[in-house]
PDB file of C-alpha atoms and ligand atoms in Angstrom:
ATOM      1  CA  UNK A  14     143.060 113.804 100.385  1.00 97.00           C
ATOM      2  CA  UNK A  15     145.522 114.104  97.202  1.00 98.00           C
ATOM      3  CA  UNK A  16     144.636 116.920  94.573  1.00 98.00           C
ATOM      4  CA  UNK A  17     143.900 114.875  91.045  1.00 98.00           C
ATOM      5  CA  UNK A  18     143.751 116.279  88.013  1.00 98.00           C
ATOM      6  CA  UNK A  19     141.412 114.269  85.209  1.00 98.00           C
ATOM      7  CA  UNK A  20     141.738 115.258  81.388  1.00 98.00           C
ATOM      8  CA  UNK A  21     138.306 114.617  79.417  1.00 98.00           C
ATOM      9  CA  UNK A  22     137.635 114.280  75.984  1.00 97.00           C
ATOM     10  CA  UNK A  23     134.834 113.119  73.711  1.00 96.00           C
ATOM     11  CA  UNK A  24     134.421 113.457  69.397  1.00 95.00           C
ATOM     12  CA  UNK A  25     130.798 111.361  69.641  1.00 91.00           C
ATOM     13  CA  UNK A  26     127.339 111.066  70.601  1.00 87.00           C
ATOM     14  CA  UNK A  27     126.746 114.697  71.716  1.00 92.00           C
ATOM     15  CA  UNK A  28     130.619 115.668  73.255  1.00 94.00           C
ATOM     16  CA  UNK A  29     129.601 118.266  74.976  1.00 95.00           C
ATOM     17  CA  UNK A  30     126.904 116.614  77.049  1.00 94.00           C
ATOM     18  CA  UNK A  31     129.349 113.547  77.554  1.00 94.00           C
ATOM     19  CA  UNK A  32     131.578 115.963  79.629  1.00 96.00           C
ATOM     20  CA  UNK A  33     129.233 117.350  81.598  1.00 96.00           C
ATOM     21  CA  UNK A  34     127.731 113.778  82.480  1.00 96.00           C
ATOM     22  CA  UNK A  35     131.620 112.730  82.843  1.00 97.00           C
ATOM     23  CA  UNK A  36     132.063 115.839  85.455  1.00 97.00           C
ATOM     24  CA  UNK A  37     128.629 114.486  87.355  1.00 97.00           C
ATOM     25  CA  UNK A  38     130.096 111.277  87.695  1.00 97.00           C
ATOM     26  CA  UNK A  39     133.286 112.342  89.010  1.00 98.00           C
ATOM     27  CA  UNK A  40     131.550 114.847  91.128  1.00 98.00           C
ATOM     28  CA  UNK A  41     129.657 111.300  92.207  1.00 97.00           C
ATOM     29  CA  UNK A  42     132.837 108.999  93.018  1.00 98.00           C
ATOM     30  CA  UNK A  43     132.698 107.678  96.349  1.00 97.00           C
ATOM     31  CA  UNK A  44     135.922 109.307  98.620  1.00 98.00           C
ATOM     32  CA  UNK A  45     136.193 112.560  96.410  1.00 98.00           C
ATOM     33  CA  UNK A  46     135.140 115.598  96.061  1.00 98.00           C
ATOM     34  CA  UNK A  47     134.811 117.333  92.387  1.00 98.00           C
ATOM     35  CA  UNK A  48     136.584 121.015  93.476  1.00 98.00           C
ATOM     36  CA  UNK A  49     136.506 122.862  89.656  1.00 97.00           C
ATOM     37  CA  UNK A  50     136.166 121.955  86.228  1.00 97.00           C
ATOM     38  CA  UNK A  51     137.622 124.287  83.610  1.00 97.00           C
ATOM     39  CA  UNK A  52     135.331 125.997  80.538  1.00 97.00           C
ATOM     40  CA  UNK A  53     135.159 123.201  77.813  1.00 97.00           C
ATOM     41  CA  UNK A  54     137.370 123.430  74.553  1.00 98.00           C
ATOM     42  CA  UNK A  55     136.991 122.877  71.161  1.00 97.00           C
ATOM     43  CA  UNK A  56     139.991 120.977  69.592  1.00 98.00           C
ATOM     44  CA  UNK A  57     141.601 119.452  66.611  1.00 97.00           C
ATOM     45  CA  UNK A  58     141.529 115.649  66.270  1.00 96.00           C
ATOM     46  CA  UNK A  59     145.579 114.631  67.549  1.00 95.00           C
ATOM     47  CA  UNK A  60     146.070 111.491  65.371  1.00 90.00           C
ATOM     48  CA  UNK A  61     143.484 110.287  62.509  1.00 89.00           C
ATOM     49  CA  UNK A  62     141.934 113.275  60.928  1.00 90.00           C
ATOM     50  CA  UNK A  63     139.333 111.564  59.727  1.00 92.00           C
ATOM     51  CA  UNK A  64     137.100 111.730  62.477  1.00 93.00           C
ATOM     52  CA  UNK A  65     135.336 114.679  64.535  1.00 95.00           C
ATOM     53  CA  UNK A  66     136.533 117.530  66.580  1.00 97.00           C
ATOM     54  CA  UNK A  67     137.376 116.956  70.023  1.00 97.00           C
ATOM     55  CA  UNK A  68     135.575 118.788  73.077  1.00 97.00           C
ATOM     56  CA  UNK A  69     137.957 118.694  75.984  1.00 98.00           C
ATOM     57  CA  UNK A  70     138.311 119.751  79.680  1.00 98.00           C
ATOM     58  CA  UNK A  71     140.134 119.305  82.783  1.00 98.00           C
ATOM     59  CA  UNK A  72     138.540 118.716  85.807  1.00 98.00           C
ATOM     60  CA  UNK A  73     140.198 118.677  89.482  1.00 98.00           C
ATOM     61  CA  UNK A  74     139.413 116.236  92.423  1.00 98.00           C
ATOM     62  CA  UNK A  75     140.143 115.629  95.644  1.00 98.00           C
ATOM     63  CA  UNK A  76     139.985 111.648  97.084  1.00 98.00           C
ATOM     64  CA  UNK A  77     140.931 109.724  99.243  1.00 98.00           C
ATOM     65  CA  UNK A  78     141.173 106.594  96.492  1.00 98.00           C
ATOM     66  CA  UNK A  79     144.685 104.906  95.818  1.00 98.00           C
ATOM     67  CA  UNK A  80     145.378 105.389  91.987  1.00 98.00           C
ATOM     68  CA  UNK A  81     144.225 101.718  90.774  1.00 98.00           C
ATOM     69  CA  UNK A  82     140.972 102.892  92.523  1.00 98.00           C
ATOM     70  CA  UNK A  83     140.700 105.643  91.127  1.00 98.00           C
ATOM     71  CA  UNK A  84     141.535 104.591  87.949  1.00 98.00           C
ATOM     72  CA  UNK A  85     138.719 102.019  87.952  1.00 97.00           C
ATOM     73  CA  UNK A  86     136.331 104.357  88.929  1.00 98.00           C
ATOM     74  CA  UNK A  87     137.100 106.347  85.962  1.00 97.00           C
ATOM     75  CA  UNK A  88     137.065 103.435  83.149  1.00 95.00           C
ATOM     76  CA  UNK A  89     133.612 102.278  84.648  1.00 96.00           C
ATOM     77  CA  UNK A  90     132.161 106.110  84.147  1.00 96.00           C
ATOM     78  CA  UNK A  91     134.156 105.368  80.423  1.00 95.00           C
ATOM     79  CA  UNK A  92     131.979 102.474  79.641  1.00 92.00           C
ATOM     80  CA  UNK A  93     128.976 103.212  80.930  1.00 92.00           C
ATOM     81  CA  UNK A  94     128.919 106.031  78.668  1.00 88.00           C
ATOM     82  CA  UNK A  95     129.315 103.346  76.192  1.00 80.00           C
ATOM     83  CA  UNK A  96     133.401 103.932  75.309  1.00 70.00           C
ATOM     84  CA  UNK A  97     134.033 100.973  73.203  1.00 67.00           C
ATOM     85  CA  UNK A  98     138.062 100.265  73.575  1.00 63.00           C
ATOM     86  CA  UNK A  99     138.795  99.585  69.775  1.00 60.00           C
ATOM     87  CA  UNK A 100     142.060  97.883  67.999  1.00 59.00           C
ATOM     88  CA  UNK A 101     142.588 102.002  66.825  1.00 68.00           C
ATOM     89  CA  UNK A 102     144.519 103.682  69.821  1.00 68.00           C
ATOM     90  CA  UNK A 103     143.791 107.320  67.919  1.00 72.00           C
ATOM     91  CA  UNK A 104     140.327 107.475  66.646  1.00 72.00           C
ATOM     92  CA  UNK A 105     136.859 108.250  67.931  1.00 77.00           C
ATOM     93  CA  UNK A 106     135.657 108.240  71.371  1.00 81.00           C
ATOM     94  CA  UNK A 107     132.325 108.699  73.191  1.00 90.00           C
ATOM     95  CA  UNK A 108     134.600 109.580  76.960  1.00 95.00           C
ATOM     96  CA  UNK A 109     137.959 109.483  77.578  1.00 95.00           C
ATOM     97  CA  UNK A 110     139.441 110.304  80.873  1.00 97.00           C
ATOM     98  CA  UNK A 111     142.940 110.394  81.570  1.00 97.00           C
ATOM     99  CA  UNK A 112     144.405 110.707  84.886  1.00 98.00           C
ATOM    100  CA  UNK A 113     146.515 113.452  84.184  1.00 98.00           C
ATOM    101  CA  UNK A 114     148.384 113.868  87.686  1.00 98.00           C
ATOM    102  CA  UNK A 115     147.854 111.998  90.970  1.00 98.00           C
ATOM    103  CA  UNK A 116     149.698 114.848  93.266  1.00 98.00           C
ATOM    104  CA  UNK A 117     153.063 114.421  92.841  1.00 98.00           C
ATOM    105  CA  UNK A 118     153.180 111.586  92.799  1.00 98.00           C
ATOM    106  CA  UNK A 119     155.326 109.415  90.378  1.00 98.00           C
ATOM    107  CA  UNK A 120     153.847 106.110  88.713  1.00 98.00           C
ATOM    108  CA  UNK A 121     154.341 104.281  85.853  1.00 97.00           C
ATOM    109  CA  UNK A 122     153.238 100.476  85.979  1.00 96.00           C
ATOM    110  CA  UNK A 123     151.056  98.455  83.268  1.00 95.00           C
ATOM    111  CA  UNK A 124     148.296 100.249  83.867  1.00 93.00           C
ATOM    112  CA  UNK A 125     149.113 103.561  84.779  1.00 97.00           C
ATOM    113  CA  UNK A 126     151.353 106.419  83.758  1.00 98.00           C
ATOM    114  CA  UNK A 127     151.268 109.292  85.621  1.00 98.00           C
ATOM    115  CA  UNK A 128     152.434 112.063  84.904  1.00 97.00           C
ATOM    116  CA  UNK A 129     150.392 111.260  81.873  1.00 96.00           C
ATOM    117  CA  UNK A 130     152.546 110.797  79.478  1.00 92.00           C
ATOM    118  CA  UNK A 131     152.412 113.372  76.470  1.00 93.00           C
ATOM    119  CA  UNK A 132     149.962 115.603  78.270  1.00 95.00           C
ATOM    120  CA  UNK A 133     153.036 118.131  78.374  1.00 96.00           C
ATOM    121  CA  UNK A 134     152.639 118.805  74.632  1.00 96.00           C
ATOM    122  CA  UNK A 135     148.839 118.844  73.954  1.00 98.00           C
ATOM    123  CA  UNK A 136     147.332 122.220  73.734  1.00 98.00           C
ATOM    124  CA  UNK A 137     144.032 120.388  74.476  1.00 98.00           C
ATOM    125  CA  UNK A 138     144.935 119.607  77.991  1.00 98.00           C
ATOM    126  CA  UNK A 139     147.577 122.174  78.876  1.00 98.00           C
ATOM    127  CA  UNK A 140     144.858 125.344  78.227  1.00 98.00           C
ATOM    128  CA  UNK A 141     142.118 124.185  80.335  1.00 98.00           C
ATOM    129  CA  UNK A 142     144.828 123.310  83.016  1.00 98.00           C
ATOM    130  CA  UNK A 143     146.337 126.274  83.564  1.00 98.00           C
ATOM    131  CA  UNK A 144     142.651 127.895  83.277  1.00 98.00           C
ATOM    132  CA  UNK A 145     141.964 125.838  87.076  1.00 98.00           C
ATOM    133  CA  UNK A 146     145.785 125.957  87.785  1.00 98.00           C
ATOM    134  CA  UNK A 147     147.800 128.906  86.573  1.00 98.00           C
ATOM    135  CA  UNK A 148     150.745 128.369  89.724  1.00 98.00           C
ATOM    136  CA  UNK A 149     150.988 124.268  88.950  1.00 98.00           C
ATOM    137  CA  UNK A 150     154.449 122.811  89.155  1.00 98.00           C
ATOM    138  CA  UNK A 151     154.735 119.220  87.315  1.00 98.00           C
ATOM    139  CA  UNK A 152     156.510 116.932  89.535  1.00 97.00           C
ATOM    140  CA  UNK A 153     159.803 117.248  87.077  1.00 96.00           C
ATOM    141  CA  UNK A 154     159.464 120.908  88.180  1.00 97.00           C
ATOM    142  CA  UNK A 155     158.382 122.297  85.628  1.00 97.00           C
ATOM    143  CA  UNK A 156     156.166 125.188  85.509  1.00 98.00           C
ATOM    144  CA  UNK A 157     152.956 124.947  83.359  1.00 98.00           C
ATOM    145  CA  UNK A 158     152.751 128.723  82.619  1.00 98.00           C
ATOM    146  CA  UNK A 159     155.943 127.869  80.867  1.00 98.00           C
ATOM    147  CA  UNK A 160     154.682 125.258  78.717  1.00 98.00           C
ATOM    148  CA  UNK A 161     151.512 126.890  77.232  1.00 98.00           C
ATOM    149  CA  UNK A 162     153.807 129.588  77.066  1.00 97.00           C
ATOM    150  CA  UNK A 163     155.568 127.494  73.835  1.00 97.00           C
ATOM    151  CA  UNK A 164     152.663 125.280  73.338  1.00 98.00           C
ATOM    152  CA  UNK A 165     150.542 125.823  69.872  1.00 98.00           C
ATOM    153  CA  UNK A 166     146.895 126.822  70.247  1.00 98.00           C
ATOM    154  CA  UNK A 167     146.956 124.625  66.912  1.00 97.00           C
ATOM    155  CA  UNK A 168     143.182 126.223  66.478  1.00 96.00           C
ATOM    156  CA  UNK A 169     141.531 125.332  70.425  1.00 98.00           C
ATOM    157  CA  UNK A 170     138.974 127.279  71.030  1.00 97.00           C
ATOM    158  CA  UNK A 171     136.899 127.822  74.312  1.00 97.00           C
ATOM    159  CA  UNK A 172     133.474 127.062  74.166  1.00 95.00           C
ATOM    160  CA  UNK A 173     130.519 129.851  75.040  1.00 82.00           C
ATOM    161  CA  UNK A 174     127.732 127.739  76.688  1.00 70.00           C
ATOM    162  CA  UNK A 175     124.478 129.904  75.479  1.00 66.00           C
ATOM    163  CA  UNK A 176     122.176 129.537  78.928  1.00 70.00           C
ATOM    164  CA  UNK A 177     118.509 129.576  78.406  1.00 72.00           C
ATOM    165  CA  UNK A 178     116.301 131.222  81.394  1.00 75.00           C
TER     166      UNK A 178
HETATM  167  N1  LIG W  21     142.559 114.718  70.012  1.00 70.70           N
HETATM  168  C1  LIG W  21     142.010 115.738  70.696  1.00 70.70           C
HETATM  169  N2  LIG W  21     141.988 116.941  70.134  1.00 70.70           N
HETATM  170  N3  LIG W  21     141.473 115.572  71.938  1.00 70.70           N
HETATM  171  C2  LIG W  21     141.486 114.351  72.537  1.00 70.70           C
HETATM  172  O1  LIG W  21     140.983 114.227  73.677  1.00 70.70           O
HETATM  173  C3  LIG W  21     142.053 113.263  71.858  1.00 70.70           C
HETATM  174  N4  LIG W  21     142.097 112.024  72.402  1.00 70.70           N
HETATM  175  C4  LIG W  21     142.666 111.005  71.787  1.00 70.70           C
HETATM  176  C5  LIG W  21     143.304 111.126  70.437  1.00 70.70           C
HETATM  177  C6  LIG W  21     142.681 110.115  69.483  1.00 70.70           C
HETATM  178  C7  LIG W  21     144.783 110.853  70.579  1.00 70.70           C
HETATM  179  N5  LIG W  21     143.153 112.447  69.872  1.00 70.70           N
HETATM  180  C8  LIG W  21     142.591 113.483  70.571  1.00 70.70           C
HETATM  181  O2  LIG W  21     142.712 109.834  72.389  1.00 70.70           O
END
């Protein structure tokens, strides 16, 4: 089983309930086992300002699914959440998941870039990282304490879930 970490996001159609059915899904994918999600995070739009705040989270998985797998796995829980893939790269989305690191592993083909690439400088994914993963070491050996250490919060805020008995 390889350790896999998966970056969510959603800025439409309810974002906070399209992470938690994103984290049932993945908790659902055939092979793996869903072994923590971190808290979810309020964030400011990266790229078009123009559209909604982001509510992001990083969730870690165990499988035993190759990458491509995997990665299909994850862009069929994107559409059937109704992710439309439009001509704008940076604007609104109902799920995104991005496979953020496949052990340490290296791979960078047509499809698939992992390490995901600019995940290193996004407060939005390096927070609720190092909330599941305070010891991870990227593959370039770097230390993620270090990074959030000189990453911006840039405004991310946790998120309080309010539970109702
Ligand atoms: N901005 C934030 N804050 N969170 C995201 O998940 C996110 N995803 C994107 C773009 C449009 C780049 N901006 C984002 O794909």
């Amino acid at each position: 089983m390889i350790e896999v970490y998966i970056g969510l996001g959603s800025n439409l159609a309810l974002p906070e309930k399209q992470i938690q059915a994103a984290c049932d899904s993945l908790a659902a994918l055939p092979d793996s086992a869903l072994i923590k999600c971190s808290s979810l995070y309020q964030s400011k739009p990266m790229g078009s300002q123009d559209q909604p705040d982001y509510v992001n989270a990083v969730a870690l998985i165990e499988t035993a699914l190759s990458p491509e797998t995997l990665l299909q796995q994850t862009q069929l829980i994107e559409s059937q959440q109704g992710r439309i893939h439009k001509a704008n790269r940076w604007g609104s989305r109902t799920l995104d998941l991005d496979m953020l690191l496949y052990g340490q592993q290296l791979i960078d083909n047509e499809h698939l870039t992992v390490p995901h690439s600019g995940m290193k400088q996004r407060e939005f994914v390096l927070y609720p990282l190092f909330e599941i993963a305070p010891d991870l070491i990227f593959p370039c050996g770097k230390k993620l304490s270090d990074l959030v250490l000189t990453c911006p919060t840039n405004g991310l805020r946790r998120m309080t879930r309010l539970v109702l008995i």
